């Protein structure tokens, strides 16, 4: 399958195969919103697999949704830190968003 991914994400995560749109549509609204605002493509099939895990732990509850959203926030922070580190290694300077102390445009 052709892919336009040009980042180091493939070094950090495993992307599971499946229908991204169907997975996205099956997520609860709060999680769909978080996936849609993720700074990078959150890979809906992966998120659906995580959602199934959190539902097994907590049931289909607000607590499960909030736990998954916190985990997605954590993953996004890990990705930003990895990208900032790679940028610094490649260009010898701080990632511009970090240097300007601004948020990521979503």
Coordinates of C-alpha atoms in Angstrom, one line a residue:
X1 CA 0.0 0.0 0.0
X2 CA 1.3 3.5 -0.9
X3 CA 2.0 5.7 2.1
X4 CA 2.9 9.3 2.4
X5 CA 4.3 9.0 5.9
X6 CA 7.6 10.8 5.9
X7 CA 8.3 11.0 9.7
X8 CA 10.1 8.8 12.2
X9 CA 6.8 7.5 13.6
X10 CA 7.4 4.1 12.0
X11 CA 10.4 3.8 14.3
X12 CA 8.3 4.5 17.4
X13 CA 5.0 2.7 16.7
X14 CA 3.5 -0.2 14.9
X15 CA 0.6 0.8 12.6
X16 CA -2.1 -1.9 12.4
X17 CA -3.9 -2.6 9.2
X18 CA -7.6 -2.0 8.8
X19 CA -10.2 0.4 7.6
X20 CA -9.3 3.8 9.2
X21 CA -12.6 5.4 8.4
X22 CA -14.7 2.6 9.9
X23 CA -12.5 2.5 13.0
X24 CA -12.8 6.3 13.3
X25 CA -16.6 6.2 12.9
X26 CA -16.9 3.5 15.6
X27 CA -15.1 5.6 18.3
X28 CA -17.0 7.6 20.9
X29 CA -17.4 11.3 20.0
X30 CA -14.9 12.6 22.6
X31 CA -12.2 10.2 21.3
X32 CA -13.0 11.1 17.7
X33 CA -12.6 14.7 18.6
X34 CA -9.2 14.0 20.2
X35 CA -8.0 12.0 17.2
X36 CA -9.1 14.7 14.9
X37 CA -7.1 17.3 16.8
X38 CA -4.0 15.1 17.3
X39 CA -1.0 17.0 15.9
X40 CA -0.1 13.9 13.8
X41 CA -2.3 11.2 12.2
X42 CA -3.3 9.2 15.3
X43 CA -4.0 6.1 13.1
X44 CA -7.6 5.3 13.8
X45 CA -7.3 1.5 13.7
X46 CA -4.6 1.7 16.4
X47 CA -6.9 4.0 18.5
X48 CA -9.8 1.6 18.0
X49 CA -7.6 -1.2 19.3
X50 CA -6.7 0.9 22.4
X51 CA -10.4 1.8 22.8
X52 CA -11.3 -1.9 22.9
X53 CA -8.6 -2.4 25.6
X54 CA -9.8 0.5 27.7
X55 CA -13.5 -0.7 27.4
X56 CA -12.4 -4.2 28.7
X57 CA -10.7 -2.4 31.7
X58 CA -13.4 0.2 32.6
X59 CA -16.4 -0.7 30.5
X60 CA -17.9 1.7 28.0
X61 CA -17.7 4.6 30.5
X62 CA -16.5 8.2 30.7
X63 CA -13.6 7.0 32.7
X64 CA -12.5 4.8 29.9
X65 CA -12.8 7.6 27.4
X66 CA -10.8 10.0 29.6
X67 CA -8.1 7.4 30.2
X68 CA -7.7 6.8 26.5
X69 CA -7.6 10.6 25.8
X70 CA -4.9 11.0 28.5
X71 CA -2.9 8.2 26.8
X72 CA -3.3 9.8 23.4
X73 CA -2.0 13.1 24.9
X74 CA 1.0 11.2 26.3
X75 CA 1.7 9.6 22.9
X76 CA 1.5 13.0 21.2
X77 CA 4.1 14.4 23.8
X78 CA 6.4 11.4 23.1
X79 CA 6.1 12.1 19.3
X80 CA 6.9 15.8 19.7
X81 CA 9.9 15.0 21.9
X82 CA 11.2 12.5 19.4
X83 CA 10.7 14.9 16.5
X84 CA 12.3 17.8 18.4
X85 CA 15.3 15.5 19.3
X86 CA 15.7 14.4 15.7
X87 CA 15.4 18.0 14.4
X88 CA 18.1 19.1 16.9
X89 CA 20.4 16.3 15.7
X90 CA 19.8 17.1 12.1
X91 CA 20.0 20.9 12.2
X92 CA 21.9 21.7 15.4
X93 CA 19.1 23.9 16.7
X94 CA 15.9 23.8 18.7
X95 CA 12.7 22.8 16.9
X96 CA 11.2 26.2 15.9
X97 CA 7.9 25.6 17.8
X98 CA 9.8 24.8 20.9
X99 CA 12.2 27.8 20.4
X100 CA 9.2 30.1 20.0
X101 CA 7.4 28.4 23.0
X102 CA 4.2 28.0 21.0
X103 CA 1.7 25.2 20.6
X104 CA 1.5 22.9 17.6
X105 CA -1.0 24.1 15.0
X106 CA -3.7 21.5 14.7

